mmCIF file of C-alpha atoms and ligand atoms in Angstrom:
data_model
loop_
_atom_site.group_PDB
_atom_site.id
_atom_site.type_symbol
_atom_site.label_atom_id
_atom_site.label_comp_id
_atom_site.label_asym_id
_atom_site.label_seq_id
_atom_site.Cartn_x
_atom_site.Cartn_y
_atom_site.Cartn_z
ATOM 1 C CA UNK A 1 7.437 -41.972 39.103
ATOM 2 C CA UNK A 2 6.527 -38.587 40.856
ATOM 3 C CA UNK A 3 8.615 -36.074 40.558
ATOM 4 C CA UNK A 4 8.899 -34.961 44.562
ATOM 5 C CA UNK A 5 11.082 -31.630 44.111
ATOM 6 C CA UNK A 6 10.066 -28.106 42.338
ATOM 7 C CA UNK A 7 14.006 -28.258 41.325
ATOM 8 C CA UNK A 8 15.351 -25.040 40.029
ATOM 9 C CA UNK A 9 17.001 -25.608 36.852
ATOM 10 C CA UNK A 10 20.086 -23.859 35.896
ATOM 11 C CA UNK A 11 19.206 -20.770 38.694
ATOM 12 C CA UNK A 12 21.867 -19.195 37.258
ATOM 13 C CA UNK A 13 19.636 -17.746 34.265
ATOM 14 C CA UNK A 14 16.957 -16.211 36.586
ATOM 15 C CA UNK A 15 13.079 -17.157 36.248
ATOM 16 C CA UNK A 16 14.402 -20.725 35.128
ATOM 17 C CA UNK A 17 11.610 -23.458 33.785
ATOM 18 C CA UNK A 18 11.162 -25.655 36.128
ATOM 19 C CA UNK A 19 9.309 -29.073 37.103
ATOM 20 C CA UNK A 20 6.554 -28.841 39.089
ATOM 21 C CA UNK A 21 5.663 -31.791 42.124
ATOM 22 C CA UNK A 22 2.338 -31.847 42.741
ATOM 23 C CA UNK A 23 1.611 -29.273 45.458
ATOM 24 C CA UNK A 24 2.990 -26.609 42.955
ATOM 25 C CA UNK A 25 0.447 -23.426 42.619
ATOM 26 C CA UNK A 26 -0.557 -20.601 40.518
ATOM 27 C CA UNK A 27 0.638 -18.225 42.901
ATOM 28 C CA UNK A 28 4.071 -19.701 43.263
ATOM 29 C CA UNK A 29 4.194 -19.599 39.255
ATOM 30 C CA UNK A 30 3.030 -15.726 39.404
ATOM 31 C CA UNK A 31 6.195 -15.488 42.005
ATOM 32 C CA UNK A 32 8.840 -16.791 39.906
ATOM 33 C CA UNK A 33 8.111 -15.955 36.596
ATOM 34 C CA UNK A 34 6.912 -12.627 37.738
ATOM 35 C CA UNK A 35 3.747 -12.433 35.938
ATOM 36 C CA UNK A 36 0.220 -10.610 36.647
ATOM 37 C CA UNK A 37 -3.128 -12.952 37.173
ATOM 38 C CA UNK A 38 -5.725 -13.237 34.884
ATOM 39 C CA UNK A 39 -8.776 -15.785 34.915
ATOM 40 C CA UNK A 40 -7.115 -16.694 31.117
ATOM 41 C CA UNK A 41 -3.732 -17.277 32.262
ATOM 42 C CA UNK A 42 -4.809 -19.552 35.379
ATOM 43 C CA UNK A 43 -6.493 -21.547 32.963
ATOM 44 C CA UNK A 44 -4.089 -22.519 30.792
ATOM 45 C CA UNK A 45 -1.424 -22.547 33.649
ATOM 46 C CA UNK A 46 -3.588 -24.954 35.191
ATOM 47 C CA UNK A 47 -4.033 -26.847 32.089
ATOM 48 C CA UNK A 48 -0.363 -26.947 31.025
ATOM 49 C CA UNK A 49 0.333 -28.113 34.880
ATOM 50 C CA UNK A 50 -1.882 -30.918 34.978
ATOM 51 C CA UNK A 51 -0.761 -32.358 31.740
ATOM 52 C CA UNK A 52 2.886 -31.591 32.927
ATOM 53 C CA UNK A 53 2.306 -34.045 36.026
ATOM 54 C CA UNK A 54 0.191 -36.381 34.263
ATOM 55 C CA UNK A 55 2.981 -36.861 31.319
ATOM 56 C CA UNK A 56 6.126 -36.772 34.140
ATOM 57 C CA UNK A 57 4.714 -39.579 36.329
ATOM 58 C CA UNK A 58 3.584 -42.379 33.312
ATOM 59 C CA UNK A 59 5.441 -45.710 33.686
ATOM 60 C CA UNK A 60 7.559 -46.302 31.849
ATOM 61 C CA UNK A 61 9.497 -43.128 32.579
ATOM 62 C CA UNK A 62 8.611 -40.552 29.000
ATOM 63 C CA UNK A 63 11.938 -39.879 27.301
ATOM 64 C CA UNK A 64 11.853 -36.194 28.164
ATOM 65 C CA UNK A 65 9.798 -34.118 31.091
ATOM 66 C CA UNK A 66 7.730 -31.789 30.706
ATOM 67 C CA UNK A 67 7.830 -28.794 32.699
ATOM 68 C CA UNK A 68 6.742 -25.323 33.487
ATOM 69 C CA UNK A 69 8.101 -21.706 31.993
ATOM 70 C CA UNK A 70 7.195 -18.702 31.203
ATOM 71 C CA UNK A 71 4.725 -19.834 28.462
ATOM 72 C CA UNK A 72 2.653 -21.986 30.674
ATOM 73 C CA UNK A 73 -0.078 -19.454 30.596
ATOM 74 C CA UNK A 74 0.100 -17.763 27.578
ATOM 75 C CA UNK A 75 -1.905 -18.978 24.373
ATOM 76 C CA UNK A 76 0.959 -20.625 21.925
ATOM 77 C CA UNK A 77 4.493 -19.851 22.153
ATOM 78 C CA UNK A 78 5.732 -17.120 19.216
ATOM 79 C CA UNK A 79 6.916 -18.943 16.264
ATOM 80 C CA UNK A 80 5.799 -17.835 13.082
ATOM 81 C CA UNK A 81 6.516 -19.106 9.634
ATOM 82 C CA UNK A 82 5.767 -22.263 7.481
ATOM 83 C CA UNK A 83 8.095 -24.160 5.176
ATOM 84 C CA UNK A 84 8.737 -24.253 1.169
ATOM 85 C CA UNK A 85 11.234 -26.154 -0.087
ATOM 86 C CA UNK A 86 10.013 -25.197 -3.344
ATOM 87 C CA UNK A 87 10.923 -22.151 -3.206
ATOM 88 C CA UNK A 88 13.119 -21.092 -5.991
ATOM 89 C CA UNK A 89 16.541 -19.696 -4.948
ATOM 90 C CA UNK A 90 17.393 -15.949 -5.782
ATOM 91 C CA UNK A 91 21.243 -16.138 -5.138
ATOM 92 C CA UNK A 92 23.404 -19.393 -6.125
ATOM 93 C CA UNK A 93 21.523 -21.838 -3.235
ATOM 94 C CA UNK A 94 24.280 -24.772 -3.485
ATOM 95 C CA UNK A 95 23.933 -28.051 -3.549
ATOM 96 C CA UNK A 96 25.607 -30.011 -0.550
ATOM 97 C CA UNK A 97 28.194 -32.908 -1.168
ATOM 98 C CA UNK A 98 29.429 -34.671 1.931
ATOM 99 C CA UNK A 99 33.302 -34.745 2.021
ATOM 100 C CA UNK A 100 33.773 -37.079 5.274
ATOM 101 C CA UNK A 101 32.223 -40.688 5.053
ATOM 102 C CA UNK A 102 29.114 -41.590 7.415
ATOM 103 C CA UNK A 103 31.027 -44.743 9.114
ATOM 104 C CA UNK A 104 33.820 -41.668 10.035
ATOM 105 C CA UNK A 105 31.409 -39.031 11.593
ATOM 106 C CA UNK A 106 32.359 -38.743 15.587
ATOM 107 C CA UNK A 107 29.754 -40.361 17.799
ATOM 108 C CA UNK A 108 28.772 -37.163 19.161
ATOM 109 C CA UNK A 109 28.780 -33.288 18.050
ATOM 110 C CA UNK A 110 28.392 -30.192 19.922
ATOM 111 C CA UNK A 111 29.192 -27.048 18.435
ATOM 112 C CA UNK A 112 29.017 -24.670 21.602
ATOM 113 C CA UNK A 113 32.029 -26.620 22.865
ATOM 114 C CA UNK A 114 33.782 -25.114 19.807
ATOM 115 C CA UNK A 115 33.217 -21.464 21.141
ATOM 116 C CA UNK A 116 31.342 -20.922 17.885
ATOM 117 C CA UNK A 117 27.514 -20.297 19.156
ATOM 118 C CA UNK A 118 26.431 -17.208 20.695
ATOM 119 C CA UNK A 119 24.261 -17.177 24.033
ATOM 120 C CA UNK A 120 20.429 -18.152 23.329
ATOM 121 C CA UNK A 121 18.168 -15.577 22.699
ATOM 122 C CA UNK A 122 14.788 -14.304 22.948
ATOM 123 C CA UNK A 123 12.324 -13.494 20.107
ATOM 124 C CA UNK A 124 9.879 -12.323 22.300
ATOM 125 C CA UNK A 125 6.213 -11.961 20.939
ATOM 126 C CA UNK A 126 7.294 -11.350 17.268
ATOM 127 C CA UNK A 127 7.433 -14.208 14.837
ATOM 128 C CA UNK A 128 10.776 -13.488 13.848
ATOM 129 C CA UNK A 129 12.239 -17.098 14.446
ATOM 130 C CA UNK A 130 13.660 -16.911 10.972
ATOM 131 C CA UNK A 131 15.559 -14.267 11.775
ATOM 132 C CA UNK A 132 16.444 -15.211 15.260
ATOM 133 C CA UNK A 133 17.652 -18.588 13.696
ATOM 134 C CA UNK A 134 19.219 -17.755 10.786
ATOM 135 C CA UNK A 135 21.147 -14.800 12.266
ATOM 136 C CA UNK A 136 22.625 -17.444 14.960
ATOM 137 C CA UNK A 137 23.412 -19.607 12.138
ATOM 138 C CA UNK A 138 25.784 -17.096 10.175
ATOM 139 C CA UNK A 139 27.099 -15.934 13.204
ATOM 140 C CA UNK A 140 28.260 -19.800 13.944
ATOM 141 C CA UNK A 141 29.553 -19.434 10.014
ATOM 142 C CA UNK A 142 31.408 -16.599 10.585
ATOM 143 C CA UNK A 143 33.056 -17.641 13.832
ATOM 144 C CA UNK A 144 34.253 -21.092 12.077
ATOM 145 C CA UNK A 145 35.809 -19.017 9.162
ATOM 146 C CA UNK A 146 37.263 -16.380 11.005
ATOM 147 C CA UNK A 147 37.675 -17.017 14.723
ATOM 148 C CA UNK A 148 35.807 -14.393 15.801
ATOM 149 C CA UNK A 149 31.919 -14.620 17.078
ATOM 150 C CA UNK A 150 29.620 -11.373 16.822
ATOM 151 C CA UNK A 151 26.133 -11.030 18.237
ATOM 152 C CA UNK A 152 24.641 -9.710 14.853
ATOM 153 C CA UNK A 153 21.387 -8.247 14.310
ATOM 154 C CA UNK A 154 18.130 -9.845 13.980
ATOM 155 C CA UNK A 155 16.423 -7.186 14.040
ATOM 156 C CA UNK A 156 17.919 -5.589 10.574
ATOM 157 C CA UNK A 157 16.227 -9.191 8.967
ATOM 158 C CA UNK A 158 12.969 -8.362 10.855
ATOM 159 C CA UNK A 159 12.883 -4.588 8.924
ATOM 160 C CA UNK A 160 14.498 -5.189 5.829
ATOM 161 C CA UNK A 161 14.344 -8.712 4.768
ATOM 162 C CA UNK A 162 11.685 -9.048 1.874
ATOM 163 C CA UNK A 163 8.921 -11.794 1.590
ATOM 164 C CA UNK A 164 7.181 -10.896 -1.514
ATOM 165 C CA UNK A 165 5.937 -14.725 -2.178
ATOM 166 C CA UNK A 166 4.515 -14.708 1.416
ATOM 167 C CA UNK A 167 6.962 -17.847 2.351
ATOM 168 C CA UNK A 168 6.751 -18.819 5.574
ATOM 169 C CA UNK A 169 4.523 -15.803 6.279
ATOM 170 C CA UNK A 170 3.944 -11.989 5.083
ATOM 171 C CA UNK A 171 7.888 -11.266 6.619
ATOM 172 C CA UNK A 172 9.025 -8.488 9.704
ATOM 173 C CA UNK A 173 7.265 -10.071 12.592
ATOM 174 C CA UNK A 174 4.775 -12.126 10.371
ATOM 175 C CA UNK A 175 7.372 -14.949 9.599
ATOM 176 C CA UNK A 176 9.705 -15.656 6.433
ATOM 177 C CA UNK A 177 12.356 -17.997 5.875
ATOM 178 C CA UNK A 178 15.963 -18.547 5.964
ATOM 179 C CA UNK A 179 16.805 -18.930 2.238
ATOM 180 C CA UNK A 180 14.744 -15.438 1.704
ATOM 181 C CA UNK A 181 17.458 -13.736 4.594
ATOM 182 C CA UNK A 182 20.084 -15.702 3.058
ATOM 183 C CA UNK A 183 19.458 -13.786 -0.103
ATOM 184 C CA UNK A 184 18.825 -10.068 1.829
ATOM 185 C CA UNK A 185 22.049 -10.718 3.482
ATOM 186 C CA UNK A 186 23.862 -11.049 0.502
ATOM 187 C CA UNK A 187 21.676 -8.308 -1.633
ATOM 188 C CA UNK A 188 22.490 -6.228 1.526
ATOM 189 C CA UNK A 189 26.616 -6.397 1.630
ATOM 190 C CA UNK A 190 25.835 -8.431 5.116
ATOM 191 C CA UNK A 191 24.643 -8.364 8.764
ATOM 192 C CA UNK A 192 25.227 -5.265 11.150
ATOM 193 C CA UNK A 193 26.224 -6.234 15.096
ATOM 194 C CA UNK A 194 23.081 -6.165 17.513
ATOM 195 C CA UNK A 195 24.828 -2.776 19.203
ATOM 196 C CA UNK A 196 24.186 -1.105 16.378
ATOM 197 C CA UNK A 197 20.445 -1.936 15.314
ATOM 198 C CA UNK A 198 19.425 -3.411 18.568
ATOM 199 C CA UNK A 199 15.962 -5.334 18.709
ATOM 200 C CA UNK A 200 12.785 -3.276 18.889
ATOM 201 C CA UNK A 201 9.828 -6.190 17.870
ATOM 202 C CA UNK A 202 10.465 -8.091 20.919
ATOM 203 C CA UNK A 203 6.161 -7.441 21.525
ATOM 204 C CA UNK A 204 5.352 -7.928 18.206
ATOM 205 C CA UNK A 205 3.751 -4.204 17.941
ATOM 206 C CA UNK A 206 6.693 -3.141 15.233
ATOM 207 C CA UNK A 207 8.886 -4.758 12.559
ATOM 208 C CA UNK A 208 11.522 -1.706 13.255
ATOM 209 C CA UNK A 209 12.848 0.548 10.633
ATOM 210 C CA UNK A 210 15.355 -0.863 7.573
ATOM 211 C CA UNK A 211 18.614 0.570 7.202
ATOM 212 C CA UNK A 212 20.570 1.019 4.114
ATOM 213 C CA UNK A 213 23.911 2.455 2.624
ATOM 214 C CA UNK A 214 25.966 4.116 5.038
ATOM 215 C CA UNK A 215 22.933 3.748 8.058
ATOM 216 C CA UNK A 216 23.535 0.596 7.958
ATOM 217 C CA UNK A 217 27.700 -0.691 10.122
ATOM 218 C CA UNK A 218 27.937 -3.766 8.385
ATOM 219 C CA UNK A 219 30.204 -6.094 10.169
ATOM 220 C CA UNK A 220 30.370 -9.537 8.344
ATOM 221 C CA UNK A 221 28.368 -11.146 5.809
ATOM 222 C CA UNK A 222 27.920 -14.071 3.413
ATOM 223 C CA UNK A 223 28.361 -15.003 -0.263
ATOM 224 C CA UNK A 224 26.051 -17.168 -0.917
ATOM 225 C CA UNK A 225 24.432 -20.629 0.934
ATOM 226 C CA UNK A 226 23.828 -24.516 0.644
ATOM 227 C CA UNK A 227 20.532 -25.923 1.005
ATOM 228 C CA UNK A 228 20.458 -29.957 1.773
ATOM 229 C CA UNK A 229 18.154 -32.210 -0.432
ATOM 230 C CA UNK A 230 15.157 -32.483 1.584
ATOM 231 C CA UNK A 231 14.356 -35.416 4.291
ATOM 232 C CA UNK A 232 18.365 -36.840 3.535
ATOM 233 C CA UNK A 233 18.782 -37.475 7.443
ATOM 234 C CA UNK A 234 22.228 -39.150 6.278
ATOM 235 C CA UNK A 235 23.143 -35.654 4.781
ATOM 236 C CA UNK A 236 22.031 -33.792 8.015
ATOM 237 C CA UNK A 237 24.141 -35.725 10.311
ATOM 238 C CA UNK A 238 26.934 -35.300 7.968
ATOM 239 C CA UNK A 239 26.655 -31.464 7.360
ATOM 240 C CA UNK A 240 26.493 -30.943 10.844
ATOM 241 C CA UNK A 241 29.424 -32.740 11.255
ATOM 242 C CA UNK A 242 31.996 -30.925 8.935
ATOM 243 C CA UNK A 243 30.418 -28.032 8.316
ATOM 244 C CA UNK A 244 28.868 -26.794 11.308
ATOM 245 C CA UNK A 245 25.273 -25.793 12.433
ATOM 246 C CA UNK A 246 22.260 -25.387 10.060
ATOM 247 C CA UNK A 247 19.088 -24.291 10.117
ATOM 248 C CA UNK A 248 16.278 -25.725 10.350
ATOM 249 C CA UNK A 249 12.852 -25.440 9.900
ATOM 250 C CA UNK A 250 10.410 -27.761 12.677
ATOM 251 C CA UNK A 251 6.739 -28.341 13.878
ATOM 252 C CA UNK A 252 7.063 -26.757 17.406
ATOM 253 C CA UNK A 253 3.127 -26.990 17.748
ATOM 254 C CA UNK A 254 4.064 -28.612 21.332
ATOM 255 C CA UNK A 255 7.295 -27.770 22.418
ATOM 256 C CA UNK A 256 5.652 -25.141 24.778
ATOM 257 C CA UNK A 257 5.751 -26.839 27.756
ATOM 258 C CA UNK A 258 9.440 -29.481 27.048
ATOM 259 C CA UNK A 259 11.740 -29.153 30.066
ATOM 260 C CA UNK A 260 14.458 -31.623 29.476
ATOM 261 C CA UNK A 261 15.568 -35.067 28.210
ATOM 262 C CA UNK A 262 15.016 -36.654 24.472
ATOM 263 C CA UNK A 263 11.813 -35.259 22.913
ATOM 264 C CA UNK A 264 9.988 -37.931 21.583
ATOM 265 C CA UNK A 265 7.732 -36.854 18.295
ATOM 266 C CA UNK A 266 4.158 -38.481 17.787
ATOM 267 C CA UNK A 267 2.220 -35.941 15.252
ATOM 268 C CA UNK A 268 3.181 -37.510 12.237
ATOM 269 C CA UNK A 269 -0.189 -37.542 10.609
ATOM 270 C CA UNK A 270 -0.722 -33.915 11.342
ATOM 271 C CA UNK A 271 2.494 -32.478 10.671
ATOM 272 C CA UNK A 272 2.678 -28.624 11.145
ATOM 273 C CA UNK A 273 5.877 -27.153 10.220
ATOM 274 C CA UNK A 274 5.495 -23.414 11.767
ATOM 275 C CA UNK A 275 9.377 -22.750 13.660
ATOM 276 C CA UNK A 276 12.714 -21.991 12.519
ATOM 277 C CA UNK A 277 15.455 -23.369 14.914
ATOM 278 C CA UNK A 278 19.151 -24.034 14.517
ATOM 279 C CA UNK A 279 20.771 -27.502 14.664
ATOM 280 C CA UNK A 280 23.898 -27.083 16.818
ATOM 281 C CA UNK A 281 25.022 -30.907 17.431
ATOM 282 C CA UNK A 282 23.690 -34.417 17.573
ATOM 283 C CA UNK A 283 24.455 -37.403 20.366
ATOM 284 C CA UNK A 284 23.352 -40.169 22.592
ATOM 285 C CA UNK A 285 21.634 -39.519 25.979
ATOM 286 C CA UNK A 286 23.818 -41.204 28.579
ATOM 287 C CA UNK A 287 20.337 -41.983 30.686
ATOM 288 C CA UNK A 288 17.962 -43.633 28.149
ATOM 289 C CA UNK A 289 20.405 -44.316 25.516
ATOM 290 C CA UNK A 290 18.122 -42.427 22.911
ATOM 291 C CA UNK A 291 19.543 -40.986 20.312
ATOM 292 C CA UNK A 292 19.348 -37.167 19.476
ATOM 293 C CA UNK A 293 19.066 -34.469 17.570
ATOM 294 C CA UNK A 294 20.730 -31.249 19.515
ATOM 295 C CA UNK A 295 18.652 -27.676 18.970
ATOM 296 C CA UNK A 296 19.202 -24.051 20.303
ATOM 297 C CA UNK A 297 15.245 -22.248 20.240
ATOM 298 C CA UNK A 298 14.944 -18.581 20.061
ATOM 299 C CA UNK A 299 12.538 -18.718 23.337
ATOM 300 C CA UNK A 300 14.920 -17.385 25.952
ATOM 301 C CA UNK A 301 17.485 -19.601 28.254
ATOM 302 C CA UNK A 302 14.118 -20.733 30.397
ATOM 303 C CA UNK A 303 13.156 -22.991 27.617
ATOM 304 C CA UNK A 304 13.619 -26.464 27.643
ATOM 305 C CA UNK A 305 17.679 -27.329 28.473
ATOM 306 C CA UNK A 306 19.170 -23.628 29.041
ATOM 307 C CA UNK A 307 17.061 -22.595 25.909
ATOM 308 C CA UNK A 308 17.916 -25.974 23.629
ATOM 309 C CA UNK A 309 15.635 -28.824 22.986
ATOM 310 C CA UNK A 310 16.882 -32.674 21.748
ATOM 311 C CA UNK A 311 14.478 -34.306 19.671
ATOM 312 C CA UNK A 312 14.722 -37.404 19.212
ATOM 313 C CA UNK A 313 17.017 -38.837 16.272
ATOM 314 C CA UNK A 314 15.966 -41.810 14.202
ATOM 315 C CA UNK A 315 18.539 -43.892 12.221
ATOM 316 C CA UNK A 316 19.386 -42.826 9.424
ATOM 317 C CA UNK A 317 17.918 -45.275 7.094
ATOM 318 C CA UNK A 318 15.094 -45.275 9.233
ATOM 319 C CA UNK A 319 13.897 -41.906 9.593
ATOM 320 C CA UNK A 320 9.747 -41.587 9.666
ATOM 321 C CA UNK A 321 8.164 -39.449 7.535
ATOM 322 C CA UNK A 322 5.061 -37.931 7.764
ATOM 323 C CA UNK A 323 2.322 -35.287 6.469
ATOM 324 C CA UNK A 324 1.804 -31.410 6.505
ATOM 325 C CA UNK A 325 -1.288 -30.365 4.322
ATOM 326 C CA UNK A 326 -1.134 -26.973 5.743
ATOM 327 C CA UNK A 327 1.967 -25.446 4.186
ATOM 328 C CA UNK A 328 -0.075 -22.721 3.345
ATOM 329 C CA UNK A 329 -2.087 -21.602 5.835
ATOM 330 C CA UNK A 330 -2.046 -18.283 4.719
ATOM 331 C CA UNK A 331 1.921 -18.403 5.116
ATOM 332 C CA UNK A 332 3.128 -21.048 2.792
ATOM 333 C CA UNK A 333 5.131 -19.633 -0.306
ATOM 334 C CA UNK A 334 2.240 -19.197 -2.399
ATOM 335 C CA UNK A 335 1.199 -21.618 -4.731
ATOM 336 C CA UNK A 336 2.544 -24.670 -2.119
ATOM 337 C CA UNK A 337 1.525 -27.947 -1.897
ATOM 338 C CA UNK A 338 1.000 -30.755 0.950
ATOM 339 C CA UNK A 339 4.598 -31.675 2.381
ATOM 340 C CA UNK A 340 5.658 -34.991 3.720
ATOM 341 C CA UNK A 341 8.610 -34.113 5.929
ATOM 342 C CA UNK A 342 10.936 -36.706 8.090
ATOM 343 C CA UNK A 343 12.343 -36.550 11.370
ATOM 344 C CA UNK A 344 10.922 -35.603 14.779
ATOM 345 C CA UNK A 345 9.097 -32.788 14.252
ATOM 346 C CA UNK A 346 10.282 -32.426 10.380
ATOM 347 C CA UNK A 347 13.565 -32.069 11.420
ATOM 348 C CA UNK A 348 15.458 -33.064 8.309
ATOM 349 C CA UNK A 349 13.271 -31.435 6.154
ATOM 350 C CA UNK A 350 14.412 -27.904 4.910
ATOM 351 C CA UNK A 351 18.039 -27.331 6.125
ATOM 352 C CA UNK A 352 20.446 -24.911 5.045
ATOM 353 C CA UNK A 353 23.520 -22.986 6.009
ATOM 354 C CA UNK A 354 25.402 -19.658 4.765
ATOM 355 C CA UNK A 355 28.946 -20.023 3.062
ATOM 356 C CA UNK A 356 31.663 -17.415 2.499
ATOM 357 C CA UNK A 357 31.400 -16.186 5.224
ATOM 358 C CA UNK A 358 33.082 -13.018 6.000
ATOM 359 C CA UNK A 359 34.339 -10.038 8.274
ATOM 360 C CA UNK A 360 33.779 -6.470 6.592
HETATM 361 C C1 NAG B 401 5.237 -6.106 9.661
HETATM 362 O O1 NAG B 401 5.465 -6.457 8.320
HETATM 363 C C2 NAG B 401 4.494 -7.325 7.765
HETATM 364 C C3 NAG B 401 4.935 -7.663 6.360
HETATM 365 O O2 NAG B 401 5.102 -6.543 5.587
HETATM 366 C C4 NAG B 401 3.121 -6.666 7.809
HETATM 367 O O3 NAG B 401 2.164 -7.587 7.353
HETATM 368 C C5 NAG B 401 2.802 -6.280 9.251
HETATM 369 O O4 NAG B 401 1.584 -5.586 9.286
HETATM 370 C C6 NAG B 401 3.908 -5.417 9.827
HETATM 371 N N1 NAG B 401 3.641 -5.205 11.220
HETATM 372 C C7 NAG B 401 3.651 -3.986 11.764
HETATM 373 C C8 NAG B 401 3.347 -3.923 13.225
HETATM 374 O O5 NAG B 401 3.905 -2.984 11.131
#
């Protein structure tokens, strides 16, 4: 199939992603996303381009398009963190047990139709998805238990939020976790609003300065959290379900250049969990049937569907697994092991959310 229109997606949100038809050029891509040329960035535009039109025009029709965004010419999108579900919780990490029954779970979930998910945002070049994700999930937390949804600060987890077992990374804009924020937050009496310590790391060049005691307007916080038993997809589903979103903790190695539809995961031998995301829903795709997973990215609206990717969602009881042997990689918690996490891109791997949540 060739895709015969440069459609605008979503023009609403500015320099949207878009898919490109084949006459698309450099030049026009310099136009919309307003960027300056370099002999580097026309490579891998031209790279990311060709393998956008080569992947949108296989028969049969790919579950998902791939398109073109801001990142198509920049090196690897920011992420930022590895996984370690060994990690040994600080603060009481709960244990989850399901209170509806699968065969009850609605067919479909969507959490932003519940007015309880703040507008997507963007991490820029710091790898502060851990934040990013974990303050969207509280805020989601806080909105179910009170009514009321705040855009809180990421930027006071980027500064303050110790990593001293280098999980997930060295911490501030070197990548952490969320059980290690989890544990700030509540250390920390909770989260101030984004008005108040606004975000400073979006180039990466500074982690921004921690505030304490009175410096620091907290407006709602946490008590403790709940961390799922690893690869349960059943659990996942479930969670989602009652309890509202979670995050997550994904391979995004090639997310970079998604654009819309069901993403369909194939690097199960070379697993390489490195992004922290938040699962706000799951569903069916009305078009190809597939079944998916529903995720809001910390890479601006322009990513993917107005800033959220689906990944595909296997069944339950089916769920491939598959292998990350570089947990470490200079970022896992130290001392980690090879991983063997399921789902599309280890989706159902490490997932957590906050609980008691609270207004100050
Ligand atoms: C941010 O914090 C991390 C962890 O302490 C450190 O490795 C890194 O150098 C800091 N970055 C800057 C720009 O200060």
């Amino acid at each position: 199939m060739k895709i015969s229109i440069a459609a605008l997606v979503g023009s609403l949100l500015g320099a949207s992603a878009l898919v490109p038809n084949q006459g698309y050029t450099y030049d026009e891509f310099l136009g919309t996303f307003n960027k300056k040329a370099s002999s580097r960035s026309r490579q891998l535009f031209e790279t990311r381009l060709g393998e956008a039109l080569a992947h949108n025009s296989q028969e049969p029709k790919p579950s998902y398009l791939k398109g073109i965004n801001e990142f198509s010419d920049v090196e690897a999108p920011p992420m930022g963190r590895k996984v370690s579900p060994g990690l040994k919780a600080k603060n009481n990490a709960g244990t989850y047990k399901p209170q509806m029954k699968f065969d009850d779970l609605p067919t479909e979930v969507d959490w932003r139709e519940a007015g309880v998910v703040s507008p997507v945002k963007n991490q820029g070049g710091c790898g502060s998805c851990y934040a990013f994700a974990t303050t969207a999930t509280v805020e989601s937390h806080i909105a179910l238990e009170t009514g009321l949804l705040f855009d809180l600060s990421p930027q006071q987890v980027v500064a303050c939020s110790p990593n001293d077992d280098h999980c997930g990374g060295f911490g501030g804009c070197m990548g952490s976790i969320p059980e290690l924020v989890y544990d700030y937050l509540i250390d920390a009496g909770g989260y101030a609003e984004e008005w108040s310590f606004p975000y400073v790391s979006y180039d990466g060049s500074t982690n921004g300065t921690c505030k304490s005691g009175d410096d620091l307007l907290v407006k709602a916080g946490i008590t403790g959290y709940v961390k799922l038993e690893p690869n349960n997809a059943q659990d996942v589903m479930t969670a989602l379900a009652e309890v509202g979103p979670l995050a997550v903790n994904v391979d995004a190695s090639n997310w970079h250049n998604y654009e819309s539809g069901v993403f369909n995961y194939e690097s199960y031998d070379d697993m390489d969990l490195n992004h922290v995301v938040v699962l706000v829903g799951y569903g069916t795709d009305k078009d190809s049937g597939l079944d998916y997973w529903l995720v809001r990215n910390s890479w601006s609206p322009t990513f993917g569907e107005a800033g959220y990717i689906r990944l595909l969602r296997d069944p339950v009881d089916d769920t491939p697994c598959g292998v990350d042997t570089k947990p470490q990689d200079g970022t896992g918690c130290d001392g980690e092991g090879t991983q063997y996490p399921c789902g599309a891109c280890g989706v159902v791997f490490d997932v957590s959310y906050p609980t008691g949540a609270f207004i100050a």
